[in-house]
Coordinates of N, CA, C and O in Angstrom, one line a residue:
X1 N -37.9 49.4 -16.7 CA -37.1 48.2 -17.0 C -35.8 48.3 -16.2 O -35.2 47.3 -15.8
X2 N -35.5 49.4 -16.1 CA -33.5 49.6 -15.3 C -34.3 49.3 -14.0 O -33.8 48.3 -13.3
X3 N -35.2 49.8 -13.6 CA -35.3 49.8 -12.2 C -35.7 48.2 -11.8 O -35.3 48.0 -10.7
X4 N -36.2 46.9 -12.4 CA -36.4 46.1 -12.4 C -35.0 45.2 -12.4 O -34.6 44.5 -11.5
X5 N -34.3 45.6 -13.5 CA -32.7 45.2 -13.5 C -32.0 45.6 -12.0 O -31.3 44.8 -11.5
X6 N -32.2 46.7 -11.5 CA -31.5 47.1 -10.2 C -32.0 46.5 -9.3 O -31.3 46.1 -8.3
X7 N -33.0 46.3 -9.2 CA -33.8 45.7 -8.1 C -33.2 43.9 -8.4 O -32.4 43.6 -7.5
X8 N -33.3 43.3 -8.9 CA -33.0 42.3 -8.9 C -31.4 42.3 -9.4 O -31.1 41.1 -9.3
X9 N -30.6 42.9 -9.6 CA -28.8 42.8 -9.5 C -28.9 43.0 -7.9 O -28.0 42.4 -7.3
X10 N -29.6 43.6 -7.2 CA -29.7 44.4 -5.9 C -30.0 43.1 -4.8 O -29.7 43.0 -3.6
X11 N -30.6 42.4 -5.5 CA -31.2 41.2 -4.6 C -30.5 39.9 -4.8 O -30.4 38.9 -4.1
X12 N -29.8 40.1 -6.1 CA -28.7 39.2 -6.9 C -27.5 38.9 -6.0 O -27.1 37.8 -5.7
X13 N -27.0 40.0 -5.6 CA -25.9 40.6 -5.0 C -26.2 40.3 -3.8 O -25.2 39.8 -3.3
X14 N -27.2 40.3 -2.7 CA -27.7 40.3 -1.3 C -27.8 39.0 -1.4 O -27.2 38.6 -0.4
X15 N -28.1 38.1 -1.8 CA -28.3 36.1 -1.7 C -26.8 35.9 -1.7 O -26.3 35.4 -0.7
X16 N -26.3 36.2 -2.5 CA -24.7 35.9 -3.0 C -23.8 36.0 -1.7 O -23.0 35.2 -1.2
X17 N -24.0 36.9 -1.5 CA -23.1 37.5 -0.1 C -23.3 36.6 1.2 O -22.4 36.1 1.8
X18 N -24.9 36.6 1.7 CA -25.5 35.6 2.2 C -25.1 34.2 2.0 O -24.6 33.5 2.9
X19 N -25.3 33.9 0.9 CA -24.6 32.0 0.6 C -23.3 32.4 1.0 O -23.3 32.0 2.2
X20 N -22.1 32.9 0.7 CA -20.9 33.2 0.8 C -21.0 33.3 2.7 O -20.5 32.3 3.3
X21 N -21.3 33.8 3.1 CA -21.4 34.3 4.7 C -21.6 32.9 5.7 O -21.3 32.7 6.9
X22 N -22.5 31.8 4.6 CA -23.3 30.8 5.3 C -22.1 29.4 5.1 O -21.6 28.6 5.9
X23 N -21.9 29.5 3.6 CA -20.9 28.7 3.0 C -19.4 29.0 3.9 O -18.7 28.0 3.8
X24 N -19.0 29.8 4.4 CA -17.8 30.1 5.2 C -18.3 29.9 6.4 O -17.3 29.3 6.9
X25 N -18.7 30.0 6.9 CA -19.2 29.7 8.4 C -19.1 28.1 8.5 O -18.1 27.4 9.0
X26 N -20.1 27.8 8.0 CA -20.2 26.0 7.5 C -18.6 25.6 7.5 O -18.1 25.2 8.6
X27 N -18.0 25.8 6.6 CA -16.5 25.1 6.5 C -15.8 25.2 7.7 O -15.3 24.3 8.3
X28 N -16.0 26.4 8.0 CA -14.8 26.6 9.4 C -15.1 26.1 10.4 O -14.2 26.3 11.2
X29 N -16.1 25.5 10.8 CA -17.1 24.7 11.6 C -16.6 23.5 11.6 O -16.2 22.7 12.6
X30 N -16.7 23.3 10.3 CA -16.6 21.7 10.1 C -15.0 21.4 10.0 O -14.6 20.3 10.5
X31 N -14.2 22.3 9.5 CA -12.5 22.4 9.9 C -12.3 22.3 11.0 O -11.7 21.2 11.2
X32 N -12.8 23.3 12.5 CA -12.6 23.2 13.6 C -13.2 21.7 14.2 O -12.7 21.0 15.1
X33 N -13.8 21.6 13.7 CA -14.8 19.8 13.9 C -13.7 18.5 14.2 O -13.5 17.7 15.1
X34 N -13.0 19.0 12.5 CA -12.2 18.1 12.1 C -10.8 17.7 12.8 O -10.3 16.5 12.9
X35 N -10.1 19.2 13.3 CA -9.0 19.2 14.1 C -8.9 18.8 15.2 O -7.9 18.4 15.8
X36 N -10.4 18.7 15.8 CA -10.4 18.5 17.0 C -10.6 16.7 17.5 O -10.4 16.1 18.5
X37 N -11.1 16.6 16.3 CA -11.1 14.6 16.5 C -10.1 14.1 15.4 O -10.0 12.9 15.1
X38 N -9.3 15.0 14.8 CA -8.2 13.9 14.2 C -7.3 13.2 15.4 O -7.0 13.7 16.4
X39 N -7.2 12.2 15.1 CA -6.3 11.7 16.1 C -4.9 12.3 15.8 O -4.6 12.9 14.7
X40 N -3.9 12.1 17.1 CA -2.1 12.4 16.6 C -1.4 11.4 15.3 O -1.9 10.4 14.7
X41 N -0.4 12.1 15.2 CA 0.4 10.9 14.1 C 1.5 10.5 14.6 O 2.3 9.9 13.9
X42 N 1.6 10.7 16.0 CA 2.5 9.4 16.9 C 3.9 9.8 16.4 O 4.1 10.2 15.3
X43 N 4.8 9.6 17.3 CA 6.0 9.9 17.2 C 7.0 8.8 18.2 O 6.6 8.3 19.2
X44 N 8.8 8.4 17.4 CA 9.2 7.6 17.9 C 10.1 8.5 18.6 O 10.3 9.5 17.9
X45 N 10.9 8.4 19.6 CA 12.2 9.1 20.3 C 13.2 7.8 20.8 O 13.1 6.9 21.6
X46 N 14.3 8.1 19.6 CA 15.3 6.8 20.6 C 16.9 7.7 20.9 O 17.2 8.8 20.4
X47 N 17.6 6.9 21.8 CA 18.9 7.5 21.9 C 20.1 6.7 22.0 O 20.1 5.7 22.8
X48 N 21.1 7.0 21.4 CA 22.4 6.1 21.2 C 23.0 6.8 20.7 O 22.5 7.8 20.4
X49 N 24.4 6.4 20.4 CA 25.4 6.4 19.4 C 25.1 7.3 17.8 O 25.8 8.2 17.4
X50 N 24.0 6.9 17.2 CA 23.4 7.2 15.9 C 22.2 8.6 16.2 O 21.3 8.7 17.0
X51 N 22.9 10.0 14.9 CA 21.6 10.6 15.2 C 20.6 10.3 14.8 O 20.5 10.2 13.6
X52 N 19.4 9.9 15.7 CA 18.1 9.5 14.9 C 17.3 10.8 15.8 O 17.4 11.0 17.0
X53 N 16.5 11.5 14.8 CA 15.9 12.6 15.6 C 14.2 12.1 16.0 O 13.9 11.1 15.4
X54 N 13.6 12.5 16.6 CA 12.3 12.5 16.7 C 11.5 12.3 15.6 O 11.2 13.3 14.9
X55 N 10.7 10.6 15.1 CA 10.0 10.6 14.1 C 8.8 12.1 14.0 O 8.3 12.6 14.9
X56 N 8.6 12.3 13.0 CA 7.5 12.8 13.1 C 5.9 11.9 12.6 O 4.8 12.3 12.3
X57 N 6.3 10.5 12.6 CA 4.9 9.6 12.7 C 5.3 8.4 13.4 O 6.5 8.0 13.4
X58 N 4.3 7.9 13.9 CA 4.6 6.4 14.4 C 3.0 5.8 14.1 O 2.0 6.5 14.0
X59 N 3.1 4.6 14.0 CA 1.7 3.2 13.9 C 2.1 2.2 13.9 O 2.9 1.5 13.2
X60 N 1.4 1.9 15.0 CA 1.4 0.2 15.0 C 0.1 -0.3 14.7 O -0.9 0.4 14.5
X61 N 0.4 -2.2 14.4 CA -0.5 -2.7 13.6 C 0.0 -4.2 14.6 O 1.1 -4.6 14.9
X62 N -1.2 -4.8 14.8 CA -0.9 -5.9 15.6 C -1.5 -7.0 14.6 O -2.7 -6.8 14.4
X63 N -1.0 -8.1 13.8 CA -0.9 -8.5 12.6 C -1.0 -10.1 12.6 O 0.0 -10.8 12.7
X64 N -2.3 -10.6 12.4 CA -2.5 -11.9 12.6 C -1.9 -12.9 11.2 O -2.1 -12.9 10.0
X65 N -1.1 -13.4 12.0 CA -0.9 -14.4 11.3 C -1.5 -16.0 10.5 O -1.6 -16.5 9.4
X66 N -1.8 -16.2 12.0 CA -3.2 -17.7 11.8 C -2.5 -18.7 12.0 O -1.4 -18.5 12.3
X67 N -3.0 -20.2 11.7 CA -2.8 -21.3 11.9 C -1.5 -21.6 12.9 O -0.3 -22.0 12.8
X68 N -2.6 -21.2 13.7 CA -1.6 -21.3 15.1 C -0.2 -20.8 15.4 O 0.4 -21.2 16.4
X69 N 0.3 -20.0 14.5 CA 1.1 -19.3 14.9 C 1.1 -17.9 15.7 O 0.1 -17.3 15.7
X70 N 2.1 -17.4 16.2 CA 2.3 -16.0 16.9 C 1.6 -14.9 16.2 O 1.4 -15.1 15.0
X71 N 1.2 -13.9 16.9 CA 0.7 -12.3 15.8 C 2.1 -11.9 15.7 O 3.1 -12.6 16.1
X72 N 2.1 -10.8 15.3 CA 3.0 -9.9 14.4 C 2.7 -8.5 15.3 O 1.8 -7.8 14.8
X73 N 3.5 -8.0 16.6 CA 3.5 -6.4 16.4 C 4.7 -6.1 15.3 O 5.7 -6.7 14.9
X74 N 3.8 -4.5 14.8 CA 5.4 -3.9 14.2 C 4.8 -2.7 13.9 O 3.8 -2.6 13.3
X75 N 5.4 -1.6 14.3 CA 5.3 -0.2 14.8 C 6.5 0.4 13.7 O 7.7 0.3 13.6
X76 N 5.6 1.1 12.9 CA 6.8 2.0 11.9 C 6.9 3.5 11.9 O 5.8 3.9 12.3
X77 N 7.4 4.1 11.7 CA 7.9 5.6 11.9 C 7.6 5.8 10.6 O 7.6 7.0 10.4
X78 N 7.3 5.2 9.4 CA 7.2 5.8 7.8 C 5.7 4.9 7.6 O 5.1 4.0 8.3
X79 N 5.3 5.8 6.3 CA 3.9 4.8 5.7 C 4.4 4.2 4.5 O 5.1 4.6 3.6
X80 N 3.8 2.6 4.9 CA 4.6 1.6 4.2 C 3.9 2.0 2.7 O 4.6 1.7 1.7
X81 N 3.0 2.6 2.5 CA 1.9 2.6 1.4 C 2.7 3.7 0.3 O 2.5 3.8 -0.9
X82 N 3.7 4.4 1.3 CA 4.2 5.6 0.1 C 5.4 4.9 -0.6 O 6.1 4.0 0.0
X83 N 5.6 5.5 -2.1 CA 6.6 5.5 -2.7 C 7.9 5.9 -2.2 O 8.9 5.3 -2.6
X84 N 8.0 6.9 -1.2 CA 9.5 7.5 -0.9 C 9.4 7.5 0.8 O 8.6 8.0 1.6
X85 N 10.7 6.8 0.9 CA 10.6 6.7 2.5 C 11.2 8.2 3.1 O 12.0 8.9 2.4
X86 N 10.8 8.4 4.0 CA 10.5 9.2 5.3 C 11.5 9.0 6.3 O 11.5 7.9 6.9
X87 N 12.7 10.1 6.7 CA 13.9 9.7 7.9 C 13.5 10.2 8.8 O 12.4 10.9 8.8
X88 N 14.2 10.0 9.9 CA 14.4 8.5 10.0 C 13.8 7.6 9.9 O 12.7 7.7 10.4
X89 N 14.0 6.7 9.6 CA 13.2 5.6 9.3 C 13.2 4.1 10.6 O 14.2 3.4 10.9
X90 N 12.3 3.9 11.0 CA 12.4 2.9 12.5 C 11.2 1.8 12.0 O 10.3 2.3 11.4
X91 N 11.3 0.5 12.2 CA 11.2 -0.5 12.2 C 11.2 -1.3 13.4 O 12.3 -1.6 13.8
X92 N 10.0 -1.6 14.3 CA 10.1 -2.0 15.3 C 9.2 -4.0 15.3 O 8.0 -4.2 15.5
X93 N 9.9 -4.6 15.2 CA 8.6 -6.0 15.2 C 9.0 -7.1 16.6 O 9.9 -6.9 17.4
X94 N 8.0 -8.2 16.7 CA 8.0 -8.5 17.5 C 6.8 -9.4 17.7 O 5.7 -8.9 17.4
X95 N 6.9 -10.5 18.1 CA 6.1 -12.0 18.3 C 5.5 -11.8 19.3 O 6.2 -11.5 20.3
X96 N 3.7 -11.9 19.4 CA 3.0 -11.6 20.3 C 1.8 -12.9 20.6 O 1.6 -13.9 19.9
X97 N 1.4 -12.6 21.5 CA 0.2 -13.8 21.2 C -1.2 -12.6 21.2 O -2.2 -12.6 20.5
X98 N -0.9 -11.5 22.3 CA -2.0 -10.8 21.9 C -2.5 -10.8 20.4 O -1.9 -11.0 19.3
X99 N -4.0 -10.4 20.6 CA -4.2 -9.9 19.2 C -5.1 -8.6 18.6 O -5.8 -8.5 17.5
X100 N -4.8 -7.6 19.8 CA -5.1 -6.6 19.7 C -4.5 -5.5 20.2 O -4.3 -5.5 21.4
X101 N -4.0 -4.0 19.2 CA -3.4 -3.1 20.0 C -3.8 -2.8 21.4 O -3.0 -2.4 22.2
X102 N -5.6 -3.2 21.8 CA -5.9 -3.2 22.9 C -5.2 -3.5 24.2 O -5.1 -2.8 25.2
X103 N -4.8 -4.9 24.0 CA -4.5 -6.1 24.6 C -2.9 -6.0 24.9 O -2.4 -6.8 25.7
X104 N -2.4 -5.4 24.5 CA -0.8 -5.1 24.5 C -0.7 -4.1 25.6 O 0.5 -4.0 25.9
X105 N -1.6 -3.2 26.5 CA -1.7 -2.4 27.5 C -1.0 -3.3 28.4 O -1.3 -4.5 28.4
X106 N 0.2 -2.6 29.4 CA 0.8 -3.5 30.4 C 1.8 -4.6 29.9 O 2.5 -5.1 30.8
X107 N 1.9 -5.1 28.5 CA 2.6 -6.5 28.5 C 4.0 -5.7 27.6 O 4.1 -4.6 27.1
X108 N 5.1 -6.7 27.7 CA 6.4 -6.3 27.5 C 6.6 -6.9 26.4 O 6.3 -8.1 26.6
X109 N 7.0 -6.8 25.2 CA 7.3 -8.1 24.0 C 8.7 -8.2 23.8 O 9.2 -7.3 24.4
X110 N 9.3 -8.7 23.3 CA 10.9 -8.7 23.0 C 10.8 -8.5 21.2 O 10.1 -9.1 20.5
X111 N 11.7 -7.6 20.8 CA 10.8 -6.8 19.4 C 12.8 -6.8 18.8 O 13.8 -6.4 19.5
X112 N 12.7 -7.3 17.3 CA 13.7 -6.6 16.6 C 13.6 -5.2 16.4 O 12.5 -4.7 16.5
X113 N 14.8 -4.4 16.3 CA 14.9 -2.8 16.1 C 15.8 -2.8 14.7 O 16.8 -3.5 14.5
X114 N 14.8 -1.8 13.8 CA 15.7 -1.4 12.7 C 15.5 0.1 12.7 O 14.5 0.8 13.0
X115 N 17.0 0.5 12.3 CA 16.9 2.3 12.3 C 18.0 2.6 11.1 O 19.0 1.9 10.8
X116 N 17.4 4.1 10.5 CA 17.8 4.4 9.3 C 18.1 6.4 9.2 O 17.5 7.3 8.5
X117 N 18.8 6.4 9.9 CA 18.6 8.0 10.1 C 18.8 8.8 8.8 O 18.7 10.0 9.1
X118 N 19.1 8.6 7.5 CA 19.1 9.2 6.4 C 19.2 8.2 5.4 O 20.0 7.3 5.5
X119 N 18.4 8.4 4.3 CA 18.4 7.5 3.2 C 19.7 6.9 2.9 O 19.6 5.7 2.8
X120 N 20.8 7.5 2.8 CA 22.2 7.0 2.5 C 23.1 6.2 4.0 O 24.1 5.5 4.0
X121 N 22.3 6.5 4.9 CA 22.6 6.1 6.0 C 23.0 4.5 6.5 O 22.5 3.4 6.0
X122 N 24.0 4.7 7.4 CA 23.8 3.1 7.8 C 22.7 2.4 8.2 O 21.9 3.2 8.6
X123 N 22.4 1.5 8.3 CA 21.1 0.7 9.0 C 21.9 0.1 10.1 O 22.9 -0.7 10.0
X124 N 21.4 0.7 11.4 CA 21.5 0.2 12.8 C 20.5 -0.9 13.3 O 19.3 -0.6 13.6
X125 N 20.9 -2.3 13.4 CA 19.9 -3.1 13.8 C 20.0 -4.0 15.2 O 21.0 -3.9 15.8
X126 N 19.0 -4.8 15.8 CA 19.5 -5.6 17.1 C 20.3 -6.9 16.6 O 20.1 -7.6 15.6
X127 N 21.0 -6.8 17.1 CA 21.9 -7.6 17.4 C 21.6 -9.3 17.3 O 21.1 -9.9 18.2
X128 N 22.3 -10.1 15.7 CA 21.9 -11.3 15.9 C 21.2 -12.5 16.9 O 21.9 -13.6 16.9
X129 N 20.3 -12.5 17.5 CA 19.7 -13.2 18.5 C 19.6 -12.6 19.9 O 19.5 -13.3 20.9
X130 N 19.6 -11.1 19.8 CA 19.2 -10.6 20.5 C 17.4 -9.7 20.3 O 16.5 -10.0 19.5
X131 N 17.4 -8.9 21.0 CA 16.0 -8.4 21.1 C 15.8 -7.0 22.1 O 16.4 -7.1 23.2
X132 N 15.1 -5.9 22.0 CA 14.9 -5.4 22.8 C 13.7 -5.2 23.4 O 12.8 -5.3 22.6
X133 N 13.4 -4.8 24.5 CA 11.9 -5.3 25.3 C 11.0 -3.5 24.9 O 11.5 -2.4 25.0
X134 N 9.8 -3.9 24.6 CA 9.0 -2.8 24.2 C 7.8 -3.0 25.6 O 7.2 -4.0 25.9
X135 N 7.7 -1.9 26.2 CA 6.7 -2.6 27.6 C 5.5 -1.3 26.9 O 5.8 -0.1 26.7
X136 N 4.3 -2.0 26.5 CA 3.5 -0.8 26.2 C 2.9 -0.5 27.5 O 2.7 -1.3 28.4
X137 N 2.5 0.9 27.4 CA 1.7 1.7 28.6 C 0.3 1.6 28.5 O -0.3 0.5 28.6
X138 N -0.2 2.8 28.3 CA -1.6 3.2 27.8 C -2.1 3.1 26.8 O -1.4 3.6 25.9
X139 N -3.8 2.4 26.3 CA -3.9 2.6 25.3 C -5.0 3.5 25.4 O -5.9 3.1 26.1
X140 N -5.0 4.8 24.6 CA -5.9 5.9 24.4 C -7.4 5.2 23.5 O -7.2 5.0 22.3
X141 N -8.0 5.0 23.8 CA -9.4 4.7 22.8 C -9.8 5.9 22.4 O -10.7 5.8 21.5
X142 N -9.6 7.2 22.8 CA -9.8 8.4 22.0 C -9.4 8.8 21.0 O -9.9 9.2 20.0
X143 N -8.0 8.8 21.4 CA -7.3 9.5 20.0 C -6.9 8.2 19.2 O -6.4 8.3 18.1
X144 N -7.0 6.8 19.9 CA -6.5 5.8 19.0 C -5.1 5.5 19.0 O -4.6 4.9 18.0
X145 N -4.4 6.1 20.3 CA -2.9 5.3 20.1 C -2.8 4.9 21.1 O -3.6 5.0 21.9
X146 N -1.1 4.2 21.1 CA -1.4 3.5 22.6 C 0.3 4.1 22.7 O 1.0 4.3 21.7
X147 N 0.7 4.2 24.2 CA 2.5 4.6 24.5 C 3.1 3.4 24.8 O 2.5 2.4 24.9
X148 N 4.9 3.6 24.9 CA 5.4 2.2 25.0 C 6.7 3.1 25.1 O 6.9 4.2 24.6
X149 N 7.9 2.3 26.3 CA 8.9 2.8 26.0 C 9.8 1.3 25.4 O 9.6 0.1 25.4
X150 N 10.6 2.0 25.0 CA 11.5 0.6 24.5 C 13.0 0.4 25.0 O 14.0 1.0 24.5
X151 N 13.2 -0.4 26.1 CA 14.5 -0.7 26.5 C 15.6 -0.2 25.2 O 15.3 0.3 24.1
X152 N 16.9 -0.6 25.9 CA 18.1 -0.4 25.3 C 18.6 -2.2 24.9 O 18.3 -3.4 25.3
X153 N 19.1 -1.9 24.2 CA 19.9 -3.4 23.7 C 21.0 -3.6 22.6 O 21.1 -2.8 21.7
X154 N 21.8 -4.7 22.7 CA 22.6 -4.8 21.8 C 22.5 -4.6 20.2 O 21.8 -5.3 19.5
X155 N 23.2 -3.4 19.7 CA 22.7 -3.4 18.2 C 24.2 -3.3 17.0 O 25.3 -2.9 17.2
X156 N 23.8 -3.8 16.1 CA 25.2 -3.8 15.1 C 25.2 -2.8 14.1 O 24.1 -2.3 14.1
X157 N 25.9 -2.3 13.2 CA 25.3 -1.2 11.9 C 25.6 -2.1 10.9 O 26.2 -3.2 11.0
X158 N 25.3 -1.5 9.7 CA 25.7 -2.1 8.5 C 27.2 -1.5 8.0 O 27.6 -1.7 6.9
X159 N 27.8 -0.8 8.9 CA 28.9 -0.2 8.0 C 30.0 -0.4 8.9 O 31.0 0.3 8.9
X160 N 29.6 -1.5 9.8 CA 30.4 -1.6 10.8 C 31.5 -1.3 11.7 O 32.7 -1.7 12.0
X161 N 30.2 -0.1 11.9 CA 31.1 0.8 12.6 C 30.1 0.6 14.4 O 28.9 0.5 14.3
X162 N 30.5 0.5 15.3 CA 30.4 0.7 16.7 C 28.9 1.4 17.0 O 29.0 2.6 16.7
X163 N 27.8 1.1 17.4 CA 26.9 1.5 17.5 C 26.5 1.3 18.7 O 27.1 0.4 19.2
X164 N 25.2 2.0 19.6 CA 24.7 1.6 21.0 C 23.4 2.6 20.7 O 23.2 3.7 20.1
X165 N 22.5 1.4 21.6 CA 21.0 1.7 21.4 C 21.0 1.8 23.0 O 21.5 0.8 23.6
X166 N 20.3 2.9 23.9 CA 20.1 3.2 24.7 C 18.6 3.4 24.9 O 18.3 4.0 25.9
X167 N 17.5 2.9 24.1 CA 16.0 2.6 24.1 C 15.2 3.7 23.3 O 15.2 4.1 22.1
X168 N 14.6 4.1 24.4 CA 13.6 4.8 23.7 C 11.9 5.0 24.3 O 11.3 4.3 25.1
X169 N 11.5 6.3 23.4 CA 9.6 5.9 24.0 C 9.1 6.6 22.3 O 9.4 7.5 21.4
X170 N 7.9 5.6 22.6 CA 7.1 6.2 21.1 C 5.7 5.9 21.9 O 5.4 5.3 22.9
X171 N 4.9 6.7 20.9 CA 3.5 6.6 20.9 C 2.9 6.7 19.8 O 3.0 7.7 19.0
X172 N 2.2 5.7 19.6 CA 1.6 5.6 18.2 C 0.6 5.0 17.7 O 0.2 3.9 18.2
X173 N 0.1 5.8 16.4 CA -1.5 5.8 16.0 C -1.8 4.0 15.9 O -0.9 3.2 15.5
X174 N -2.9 3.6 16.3 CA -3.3 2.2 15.7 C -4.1 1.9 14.7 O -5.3 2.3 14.5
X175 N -3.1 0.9 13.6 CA -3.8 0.9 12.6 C -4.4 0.0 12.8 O -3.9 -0.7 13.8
X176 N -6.1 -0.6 11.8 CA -6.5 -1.7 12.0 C -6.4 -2.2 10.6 O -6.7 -3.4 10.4

């Protein structure tokens, strides 16, 4: 009877190990799988007057409107979806007729800029009836973003204090 018990704790113990050996292999596979086709999470870089550092996300969303009006680019540095925003904070929009991040490859739009480098911070924006030109570059259909730099242009703060936007480049994920 012990020897029956050992023989099978013995064989108990040898599957166990095996599933365990098979089960870790599998994950780390499928981890390596995963890292390798996430797409980036897009990043904005602007320079002026205001420290605004390197987002660590960017996405744009090209945003139909309908009955014959303009689409909607607007490329954000935060996810509109969360509760607590994310600094700096950039706000990029802009009237298109395209209507696909596709389609924006090559073309220039003239885009409001809003920037927020710390929660308490002033809000740096363009400049009443001005605009600054966003010329997008490439769009990646691999990783799913497309690049763009963004001119410099007239901008005001809210604390009215002296501000200057010297442009910028971002690249960032497309949402659909």
């Amino acid at each position: 009877m012990k020897k029956a018990y050992d023989d099978a704790k013995s064989k108990t113990e040898d599957l166990a190990a095996s599933t365990k050996q098979s089960v870790d292999s599998a994950v780390s596979s499928t981890v390596t799988a995963i890292e390798e086709t996430l797409p980036e999470t897009g990043n904005i870089t602007v320079r002026g007057s205001m420290p605004i550092e390197k987002t660590a996300q960017a996405s744009l969303e090209v945003i139909s409107i309908g009955d014959g009006r303009p689409n909607v680019v607007q490329i954000l540095s935060y996810d509109p979806d969360q509760q607590s925003m994310s600094y700096p904070a950039i706000l990029i929009q802009g009237k298109t007729d395209q209507e696909s991040a596709q389609s924006l490859s090559g073309t220039s739009i003239e885009c409001d800029v809003y920037l927020q480098s710390t929660a308490n911070g002033p809000i740096v924006m363009s400049k009443p009836g001005t605009h600054v030109a966003v010329t997008f570059n490439q769009f990646s259909s691999e990783e799913g973003t497309i690049s763009a730099s963004i001119a410099g242009g007239e901008v005001v703060s809210s604390d009215m204090q002296t501000a200057t936007f010297l442009g910028g480049e971002m690249i960032a994920l497309v949402r659909q």
